[in-house]
Amino acid sequence: MKGASREEKLEHIIEQEKSLGEIQDVDVLLERILTEARAIVHADAGSIYVVDGPNLKIKYAQNDTRLKELSPGEKLPYTFFSFPINEKSISGYVAYSGEPLNIPDAYEIPEDKPFKFNKTTDKTTDYRTKSIYTIPLKTPAGKILGILQIINAQDDDGQVVSFDSDAELFINHFAQSAIKALENAYLTSNMVRRMLKMAEFRDPKETYPHVERVSSFALEIYDRWAFNHNVPMTESHKFRDTLKIAAKFHDVGKVGVSDVILKKKFPRFTDEERSIMQGHTCIGANLFEPPESFLDEMCRDIALFHHERWDGGETAYPGALDYRNFVIGEPLSPARHLCGEEIPLSARIVAVVDVFDALSHKRCYKEAWKIDDAFAEIQSDSGKHFDPEVVLAFMQVRDRISAIQLAFPDEE
């Protein structure tokens, strides 16, 4: 929004308010809120946090100055940490008080203020945080959905300036629409979590950390894949939002598989049992039949096809069948294996991350692999089990995958 008039900024805010309401995934929405809020006042950096019990947990951090130092397509390191909601930190103070805070210079905070600015990150990254505007994303009922912090507003010449009254007005107006969008996204998120909890009751491997890792891995791979393929922004925004949710339902069909088979220890299945187990793909697909949205379609495709092999090998699940005729408890009917780009992109991405997560975490029938060995295994199966271009994107975001792995450990 650099150089835009007051009226143009207001028009842009109204346009963005409409697009926020179309985003279904909470994490994707939080990231977009931060991006758009920064754009409104031409802020160089910022962070967005959510409430996690008595703490604030960071979800996203952005910094254009640091991003310019990276190669095209790269992202800043994946960040995860939390800190108490109290008066000692700037964001903690805003969450504690429920009121916005405008700081002209982070290094010149008066001594009588209870909060301080931590310069550690600035020193580590050789950055200078100056102006900060922090606002609570608070519902009319007083519930804090998040904390939005934008840093270093810039004038038309790129010089860092304070957040003036116009900036406060714009951000506060934008925040009201962001809050409404977040409330709706949290309703969707809660419904998704309830559905996935049913799958976890049936199959202990389908834990919340597992599905969160799988969906977060999938998003990182898609972002890099989309960059590699020059996917238009409007298209990538819609796909990534849907993928983030749909990836969580990859094995939801296991709710319809008998415990006798689902929880059988190794040595595992007879041929008939294996075929019945493979039927969880059809059960999952049928949960989204008939599809009424792009999300339904992607959930169906991922559930049905994420076990397919790129080379169409016999170890794949037979994909060219009519899942609507599947009978629970019966073996799958013989069918042709899908291969290559017959397999939807969303399923090809989830194929990689589901296997990677299974390899790198302990299961009842095996110990966790070392993460380097899990990466090597995925790469060795490029062009065989997995789409080579998806594997390429996966390896290009290896550092972020490793960080996400640490951010969502299995529950003890």
Short mmCIF file of C-alpha atoms in Angstrom, two decimals:
data_model
loop_
_atom_site.label_atom_id
_atom_site.label_comp_id
_atom_site.label_asym_id
_atom_site.label_seq_id
_atom_site.Cartn_x
_atom_site.Cartn_y
_atom_site.Cartn_z
CA MET A 1 0.00 0.00 0.00
CA LYS A 2 3.02 2.28 -0.38
CA GLY A 3 2.03 5.66 -1.82
CA ALA A 4 -1.69 4.89 -1.68
CA SER A 5 -4.15 7.59 -0.66
CA ARG A 6 -6.34 7.32 2.41
CA GLU A 7 -9.34 6.42 0.25
CA GLU A 8 -7.36 3.79 -1.67
CA LYS A 9 -6.24 2.19 1.57
CA LEU A 10 -9.81 2.01 2.84
CA GLU A 11 -10.93 0.42 -0.45
CA HIS A 12 -8.10 -2.12 -0.17
CA ILE A 13 -9.10 -2.95 3.40
CA ILE A 14 -12.70 -3.59 2.32
CA GLU A 15 -11.48 -5.89 -0.47
CA GLN A 16 -9.26 -7.84 1.90
CA GLU A 17 -12.04 -8.14 4.46
CA LYS A 18 -14.07 -10.07 1.89
CA SER A 19 -11.19 -12.43 1.09
CA LEU A 20 -10.55 -13.16 4.78
CA GLY A 21 -14.05 -14.56 5.13
CA GLU A 22 -13.33 -17.14 2.43
CA ILE A 23 -10.38 -18.70 4.31
CA GLN A 24 -11.34 -21.82 6.24
CA ASP A 25 -8.12 -22.91 8.02
CA VAL A 26 -7.17 -21.01 11.18
CA ASP A 27 -3.42 -21.13 10.58
CA VAL A 28 -3.70 -20.00 6.96
CA LEU A 29 -6.03 -17.21 8.07
CA LEU A 30 -3.66 -16.03 10.82
CA GLU A 31 -0.83 -15.86 8.32
CA ARG A 32 -2.96 -13.86 5.87
CA ILE A 33 -4.13 -11.48 8.61
CA LEU A 34 -0.52 -10.68 9.43
CA THR A 35 0.41 -10.24 5.77
CA GLU A 36 -2.51 -7.95 4.97
CA ALA A 37 -2.20 -5.89 8.16
CA ARG A 38 1.44 -5.19 7.34
CA ALA A 39 0.55 -4.24 3.77
CA ILE A 40 -2.08 -1.73 4.91
CA VAL A 41 0.50 0.41 6.75
CA HIS A 42 3.58 -0.75 4.81
CA ALA A 43 5.16 -2.38 7.87
CA ASP A 44 8.45 -4.18 7.35
CA ALA A 45 7.83 -6.97 9.85
CA GLY A 46 5.41 -8.45 12.32
CA SER A 47 4.20 -11.46 14.27
CA ILE A 48 0.90 -13.02 15.20
CA TYR A 49 0.22 -15.05 18.35
CA VAL A 50 -2.58 -17.21 19.73
CA VAL A 51 -3.60 -17.90 23.30
CA ASP A 52 -2.42 -21.28 24.57
CA GLY A 53 -3.66 -21.64 28.14
CA PRO A 54 -1.78 -19.10 30.29
CA ASN A 55 0.69 -18.40 27.46
CA LEU A 56 0.93 -16.74 24.10
CA LYS A 57 2.25 -18.97 21.31
CA ILE A 58 3.71 -17.54 18.13
CA LYS A 59 2.11 -18.76 14.90
CA TYR A 60 3.84 -16.68 12.25
CA ALA A 61 6.63 -14.13 12.00
CA GLN A 62 7.38 -12.08 8.89
CA ASN A 63 10.27 -9.76 8.06
CA ASP A 64 10.73 -8.32 4.57
CA THR A 65 14.26 -7.09 5.24
CA ARG A 66 15.44 -10.55 6.26
CA LEU A 67 13.42 -12.24 3.51
CA LYS A 68 15.28 -10.25 0.85
CA GLU A 69 18.51 -11.84 2.05
CA LEU A 70 17.23 -15.31 1.07
CA SER A 71 17.11 -16.99 -2.32
CA PRO A 72 13.81 -16.73 -4.25
CA GLY A 73 11.23 -19.21 -2.96
CA GLU A 74 12.89 -19.62 0.44
CA LYS A 75 11.13 -18.74 3.69
CA LEU A 76 12.42 -17.48 7.00
CA PRO A 77 13.13 -20.23 9.54
CA TYR A 78 10.04 -21.82 11.06
CA THR A 79 9.59 -20.24 14.49
CA PHE A 80 7.86 -21.71 17.53
CA PHE A 81 7.98 -20.53 21.14
CA SER A 82 5.61 -19.38 23.86
CA PHE A 83 5.72 -17.01 26.82
CA PRO A 84 3.42 -16.09 29.73
CA ILE A 85 0.51 -13.69 29.40
CA ASN A 86 1.57 -10.99 31.83
CA GLU A 87 2.75 -7.38 31.86
CA LYS A 88 6.44 -8.13 31.30
CA SER A 89 6.42 -8.45 27.48
CA ILE A 90 4.74 -6.17 24.95
CA SER A 91 2.45 -8.82 23.46
CA GLY A 92 1.84 -10.35 26.89
CA TYR A 93 0.83 -6.93 28.21
CA VAL A 94 -1.64 -6.41 25.35
CA ALA A 95 -3.17 -9.86 25.93
CA TYR A 96 -3.30 -9.20 29.68
CA SER A 97 -4.84 -5.73 29.38
CA GLY A 98 -6.93 -6.33 26.27
CA GLU A 99 -5.93 -2.93 24.91
CA PRO A 100 -3.75 -1.97 21.90
CA LEU A 101 -0.29 -0.52 22.42
CA ASN A 102 1.55 1.90 20.15
CA ILE A 103 5.31 2.20 20.78
CA PRO A 104 7.26 4.80 18.72
CA ASP A 105 10.64 3.26 19.54
CA ALA A 106 11.16 -0.17 21.11
CA TYR A 107 14.57 0.90 22.41
CA GLU A 108 13.17 3.98 24.18
CA ILE A 109 10.39 2.53 26.31
CA PRO A 110 10.04 4.60 29.52
CA GLU A 111 11.42 2.96 32.64
CA ASP A 112 8.08 3.25 34.46
CA LYS A 113 6.39 0.88 32.02
CA PRO A 114 5.96 -2.71 33.26
CA PHE A 115 6.87 -4.24 29.87
CA LYS A 116 10.25 -4.37 28.18
CA PHE A 117 11.44 -5.07 24.65
CA ASN A 118 13.72 -8.09 24.28
CA LYS A 119 16.58 -7.14 21.94
CA THR A 120 17.93 -10.68 21.63
CA THR A 121 16.42 -11.40 18.22
CA ASP A 122 17.54 -8.02 16.88
CA LYS A 123 21.10 -8.73 17.96
CA THR A 124 21.04 -12.23 16.51
CA THR A 125 19.68 -11.11 13.13
CA ASP A 126 21.31 -7.66 12.97
CA TYR A 127 17.90 -6.01 12.75
CA ARG A 128 16.62 -2.79 14.35
CA THR A 129 13.08 -2.88 15.67
CA LYS A 130 11.73 0.60 16.15
CA SER A 131 8.00 1.34 15.84
CA ILE A 132 5.61 -1.34 17.10
CA TYR A 133 1.83 -1.47 17.06
CA THR A 134 0.27 -4.38 18.95
CA ILE A 135 -3.44 -5.05 19.01
CA PRO A 136 -5.58 -7.78 20.58
CA LEU A 137 -7.90 -9.68 18.25
CA LYS A 138 -10.70 -9.68 20.80
CA THR A 139 -14.31 -10.76 20.30
CA PRO A 140 -17.20 -8.56 21.51
CA ALA A 141 -17.53 -11.01 24.41
CA GLY A 142 -13.95 -10.24 25.44
CA LYS A 143 -12.28 -13.48 24.31
CA ILE A 144 -8.76 -13.01 22.93
CA LEU A 145 -8.39 -14.95 19.66
CA GLY A 146 -4.90 -13.70 18.95
CA ILE A 147 -2.41 -10.88 19.24
CA LEU A 148 -1.35 -9.00 16.11
CA GLN A 149 1.96 -7.16 16.25
CA ILE A 150 3.26 -5.13 13.33
CA ILE A 151 6.72 -3.63 13.29
CA ASN A 152 8.51 -0.73 11.58
CA ALA A 153 5.96 1.23 9.61
CA GLN A 154 7.57 2.87 6.57
CA ASP A 155 6.89 6.08 4.70
CA ASP A 156 6.89 6.41 0.90
CA ASP A 157 10.69 6.69 0.93
CA GLY A 158 11.14 3.48 2.92
CA GLN A 159 12.13 5.25 6.12
CA VAL A 160 10.89 3.79 9.41
CA VAL A 161 8.23 5.97 11.02
CA SER A 162 5.84 5.74 13.94
CA PHE A 163 2.33 4.33 13.56
CA ASP A 164 0.23 7.49 13.29
CA SER A 165 -3.47 7.93 14.00
CA ASP A 166 -4.42 6.94 10.46
CA ALA A 167 -2.42 3.71 10.80
CA GLU A 168 -4.20 2.93 14.06
CA LEU A 169 -7.57 3.62 12.44
CA PHE A 170 -6.83 1.38 9.45
CA ILE A 171 -5.50 -1.49 11.54
CA ASN A 172 -8.33 -1.33 14.06
CA HIS A 173 -10.91 -1.34 11.26
CA PHE A 174 -9.18 -4.28 9.57
CA ALA A 175 -8.92 -6.12 12.90
CA GLN A 176 -12.70 -6.15 13.35
CA SER A 177 -13.16 -8.11 10.13
CA ALA A 178 -10.21 -10.34 11.01
CA ILE A 179 -11.90 -11.21 14.30
CA LYS A 180 -15.14 -12.21 12.55
CA ALA A 181 -13.23 -14.36 10.08
CA LEU A 182 -11.26 -15.98 12.91
CA GLU A 183 -14.43 -16.82 14.83
CA ASN A 184 -15.79 -18.64 11.79
CA ALA A 185 -12.48 -20.40 11.13
CA TYR A 186 -12.31 -21.59 14.73
CA LEU A 187 -15.80 -23.08 14.38
CA THR A 188 -14.56 -25.05 11.38
CA SER A 189 -11.38 -26.02 13.24
CA ASN A 190 -13.33 -27.30 16.23
CA MET A 191 -15.59 -29.40 14.00
CA VAL A 192 -12.55 -30.85 12.21
CA ARG A 193 -10.92 -31.70 15.51
CA ARG A 194 -14.04 -33.48 16.74
CA MET A 195 -14.21 -35.58 13.58
CA LEU A 196 -10.53 -36.46 13.85
CA LYS A 197 -10.96 -37.35 17.52
CA MET A 198 -13.30 -40.13 16.41
CA ALA A 199 -10.56 -41.51 14.18
CA GLU A 200 -8.07 -41.29 17.04
CA PHE A 201 -10.39 -43.29 19.31
CA ARG A 202 -10.31 -46.07 16.71
CA ASP A 203 -6.66 -45.85 15.66
CA PRO A 204 -4.16 -44.55 18.27
CA LYS A 205 -1.68 -43.71 15.45
CA GLU A 206 -4.04 -41.00 14.16
CA THR A 207 -3.16 -38.58 16.95
CA TYR A 208 -3.61 -34.83 16.91
CA PRO A 209 0.18 -34.19 16.64
CA HIS A 210 0.36 -36.63 13.70
CA VAL A 211 -2.38 -34.96 11.70
CA GLU A 212 -1.02 -31.50 12.55
CA ARG A 213 2.42 -32.49 11.33
CA VAL A 214 1.04 -34.04 8.16
CA SER A 215 -1.06 -30.98 7.31
CA SER A 216 1.75 -28.54 8.14
CA PHE A 217 4.28 -30.56 6.12
CA ALA A 218 1.84 -30.65 3.21
CA LEU A 219 1.40 -26.88 3.28
CA GLU A 220 5.16 -26.27 3.19
CA ILE A 221 5.63 -28.66 0.27
CA TYR A 222 2.78 -27.13 -1.68
CA ASP A 223 4.08 -23.58 -1.17
CA ARG A 224 7.44 -24.58 -2.59
CA TRP A 225 5.86 -26.66 -5.39
CA ALA A 226 3.64 -23.70 -6.32
CA PHE A 227 6.68 -21.40 -6.43
CA ASN A 228 8.57 -23.89 -8.60
CA HIS A 229 5.61 -24.05 -11.01
CA ASN A 230 4.78 -20.32 -11.02
CA VAL A 231 1.24 -20.95 -9.77
CA PRO A 232 -0.79 -17.69 -9.72
CA MET A 233 -1.29 -16.30 -6.21
CA THR A 234 -5.09 -16.46 -6.31
CA GLU A 235 -4.93 -20.14 -7.23
CA SER A 236 -2.29 -21.02 -4.66
CA HIS A 237 -4.15 -19.19 -1.87
CA LYS A 238 -7.27 -21.29 -2.44
CA PHE A 239 -5.38 -24.58 -2.82
CA ARG A 240 -3.16 -24.16 0.26
CA ASP A 241 -6.08 -23.20 2.49
CA THR A 242 -8.03 -26.28 1.41
CA LEU A 243 -5.00 -28.58 1.59
CA LYS A 244 -4.22 -27.56 5.16
CA ILE A 245 -7.59 -28.92 6.29
CA ALA A 246 -8.02 -31.79 3.83
CA ALA A 247 -4.64 -33.36 4.64
CA LYS A 248 -5.85 -34.00 8.18
CA PHE A 249 -8.49 -36.40 6.87
CA HIS A 250 -6.07 -38.66 4.99
CA ASP A 251 -6.81 -41.77 7.09
CA VAL A 252 -10.20 -40.84 8.54
CA GLY A 253 -11.71 -43.90 6.81
CA LYS A 254 -10.10 -46.14 9.42
CA VAL A 255 -13.13 -45.40 11.61
CA GLY A 256 -14.92 -48.04 9.54
CA VAL A 257 -12.30 -50.80 9.84
CA SER A 258 -12.78 -53.58 12.39
CA ASP A 259 -10.58 -53.43 15.49
CA VAL A 260 -9.63 -57.07 14.84
CA ILE A 261 -7.78 -55.86 11.74
CA LEU A 262 -6.97 -52.26 12.62
CA LYS A 263 -5.17 -53.11 15.85
CA LYS A 264 -3.61 -56.37 14.79
CA LYS A 265 0.07 -56.67 15.72
CA PHE A 266 2.83 -57.75 13.37
CA PRO A 267 3.18 -60.07 11.53
CA ARG A 268 0.24 -58.19 10.20
CA PHE A 269 -2.28 -59.12 7.55
CA THR A 270 -3.40 -62.03 5.46
CA ASP A 271 -4.13 -61.06 1.85
CA GLU A 272 -7.84 -60.77 2.64
CA GLU A 273 -7.23 -58.72 5.77
CA ARG A 274 -4.90 -56.43 3.85
CA SER A 275 -7.55 -55.85 1.20
CA ILE A 276 -10.15 -55.09 3.88
CA MET A 277 -7.70 -52.67 5.51
CA GLN A 278 -7.10 -50.95 2.18
CA GLY A 279 -10.83 -50.33 2.06
CA HIS A 280 -10.36 -47.50 4.56
CA THR A 281 -9.58 -45.34 1.53
CA CYS A 282 -13.08 -45.95 0.15
CA ILE A 283 -14.69 -45.42 3.55
CA GLY A 284 -12.89 -42.09 3.88
CA ALA A 285 -13.93 -41.03 0.39
CA ASN A 286 -17.55 -41.91 1.09
CA LEU A 287 -17.58 -39.57 4.08
CA PHE A 288 -17.35 -36.70 1.60
CA GLU A 289 -19.86 -38.07 -0.91
CA PRO A 290 -21.52 -36.30 -2.58
CA PRO A 291 -18.94 -33.49 -2.56
CA GLU A 292 -20.50 -30.06 -2.08
CA SER A 293 -17.35 -27.94 -2.12
CA PHE A 294 -13.72 -27.84 -3.23
CA LEU A 295 -12.82 -28.90 0.33
CA ASP A 296 -15.06 -31.97 0.08
CA GLU A 297 -13.47 -32.90 -3.24
CA MET A 298 -9.94 -32.61 -1.91
CA CYS A 299 -10.76 -34.51 1.30
CA ARG A 300 -12.21 -37.29 -0.86
CA ASP A 301 -9.21 -37.35 -3.22
CA ILE A 302 -6.66 -37.45 -0.42
CA ALA A 303 -8.50 -40.16 1.52
CA LEU A 304 -8.89 -42.26 -1.62
CA PHE A 305 -5.55 -41.80 -3.38
CA HIS A 306 -2.78 -40.91 -0.91
CA HIS A 307 -1.59 -44.55 -0.83
CA GLU A 308 -1.11 -44.68 -4.62
CA ARG A 309 2.40 -45.02 -6.04
CA TRP A 310 3.74 -42.65 -8.68
CA ASP A 311 4.96 -45.61 -10.76
CA GLY A 312 1.67 -47.50 -10.39
CA GLY A 313 3.46 -50.39 -8.71
CA GLU A 314 1.62 -53.37 -7.33
CA THR A 315 2.21 -52.32 -3.73
CA ALA A 316 -0.12 -49.38 -4.35
CA TYR A 317 -3.79 -49.47 -3.44
CA PRO A 318 -6.07 -50.12 -6.42
CA GLY A 319 -7.37 -46.65 -7.21
CA ALA A 320 -9.43 -46.98 -10.39
CA LEU A 321 -12.53 -48.31 -8.69
CA ASP A 322 -15.94 -46.96 -7.78
CA TYR A 323 -15.55 -46.27 -4.07
CA ARG A 324 -19.29 -45.58 -3.78
CA ASN A 325 -20.01 -49.28 -4.23
CA PHE A 326 -17.59 -50.37 -1.52
CA VAL A 327 -19.07 -52.57 1.24
CA ILE A 328 -17.55 -52.11 4.69
CA GLY A 329 -15.85 -55.28 5.91
CA GLU A 330 -15.46 -56.70 2.40
CA PRO A 331 -12.15 -56.88 0.48
CA LEU A 332 -11.56 -54.31 -2.25
CA SER A 333 -12.61 -55.31 -5.73
CA PRO A 334 -9.72 -55.82 -8.18
CA ALA A 335 -8.92 -52.63 -10.08
CA ARG A 336 -6.17 -50.87 -11.98
CA HIS A 337 -3.53 -48.96 -10.04
CA LEU A 338 -3.29 -45.25 -10.75
CA CYS A 339 0.07 -43.72 -11.62
CA GLY A 340 1.75 -40.39 -12.33
CA GLU A 341 -0.46 -37.33 -12.70
CA GLU A 342 -3.59 -39.49 -12.66
CA ILE A 343 -3.13 -39.17 -8.90
CA PRO A 344 -4.37 -35.75 -7.70
CA LEU A 345 -1.62 -33.36 -6.61
CA SER A 346 -3.03 -33.13 -3.08
CA ALA A 347 -2.79 -36.91 -2.69
CA ARG A 348 0.74 -37.00 -4.15
CA ILE A 349 1.83 -34.46 -1.55
CA VAL A 350 0.17 -36.27 1.36
CA ALA A 351 1.71 -39.55 0.17
CA VAL A 352 5.16 -38.12 0.87
CA VAL A 353 4.41 -36.52 4.24
CA ASP A 354 2.40 -39.46 5.60
CA VAL A 355 5.21 -41.92 4.90
CA PHE A 356 7.84 -39.50 6.20
CA ASP A 357 5.93 -38.98 9.45
CA ALA A 358 5.36 -42.71 9.90
CA LEU A 359 9.05 -43.43 9.38
CA SER A 360 10.28 -40.71 11.71
CA HIS A 361 7.98 -41.59 14.63
CA LYS A 362 7.62 -44.62 16.82
CA ARG A 363 4.84 -47.09 16.08
CA CYS A 364 3.72 -50.20 17.95
CA TYR A 365 5.53 -52.32 15.35
CA LYS A 366 8.76 -50.28 14.98
CA GLU A 367 11.07 -47.69 16.50
CA ALA A 368 11.36 -44.19 15.05
CA TRP A 369 13.91 -43.75 12.29
CA LYS A 370 16.54 -41.05 12.54
CA ILE A 371 15.24 -38.02 10.70
CA ASP A 372 18.14 -38.00 8.23
CA ASP A 373 17.37 -41.62 7.35
CA ALA A 374 13.69 -40.76 6.83
CA PHE A 375 14.64 -37.92 4.45
CA ALA A 376 16.99 -40.25 2.59
CA GLU A 377 14.28 -42.89 2.24
CA ILE A 378 11.84 -40.41 0.72
CA GLN A 379 14.47 -39.18 -1.70
CA SER A 380 15.43 -42.72 -2.71
CA ASP A 381 11.79 -43.43 -3.64
CA SER A 382 11.53 -40.36 -5.89
CA GLY A 383 10.13 -41.44 -9.24
CA LYS A 384 9.02 -44.77 -7.79
CA HIS A 385 6.68 -44.36 -4.85
CA PHE A 386 6.62 -40.57 -5.00
CA ASP A 387 6.21 -37.78 -7.55
CA PRO A 388 9.77 -36.50 -8.25
CA GLU A 389 8.69 -32.85 -8.28
CA VAL A 390 6.91 -33.22 -4.96
CA VAL A 391 10.03 -34.85 -3.49
CA LEU A 392 12.13 -31.99 -4.87
CA ALA A 393 9.90 -29.45 -3.13
CA PHE A 394 10.02 -31.57 0.05
CA MET A 395 13.80 -31.55 0.09
CA GLN A 396 13.91 -27.82 -0.66
CA VAL A 397 11.94 -27.13 2.55
CA ARG A 398 13.81 -29.68 4.63
CA ASP A 399 14.76 -27.18 7.36
CA ARG A 400 11.15 -26.13 7.87
CA ILE A 401 9.99 -29.76 7.88
CA SER A 402 12.53 -30.52 10.61
CA ALA A 403 11.37 -27.52 12.66
CA ILE A 404 7.71 -28.52 12.37
CA GLN A 405 8.72 -32.00 13.52
CA LEU A 406 10.01 -30.48 16.75
CA ALA A 407 7.03 -28.16 17.16
CA PHE A 408 4.47 -31.00 17.24
CA PRO A 409 5.99 -33.87 19.24
CA ASP A 410 3.93 -36.97 19.96
CA GLU A 411 2.05 -36.89 23.24
CA GLU A 412 3.53 -39.16 25.88
#
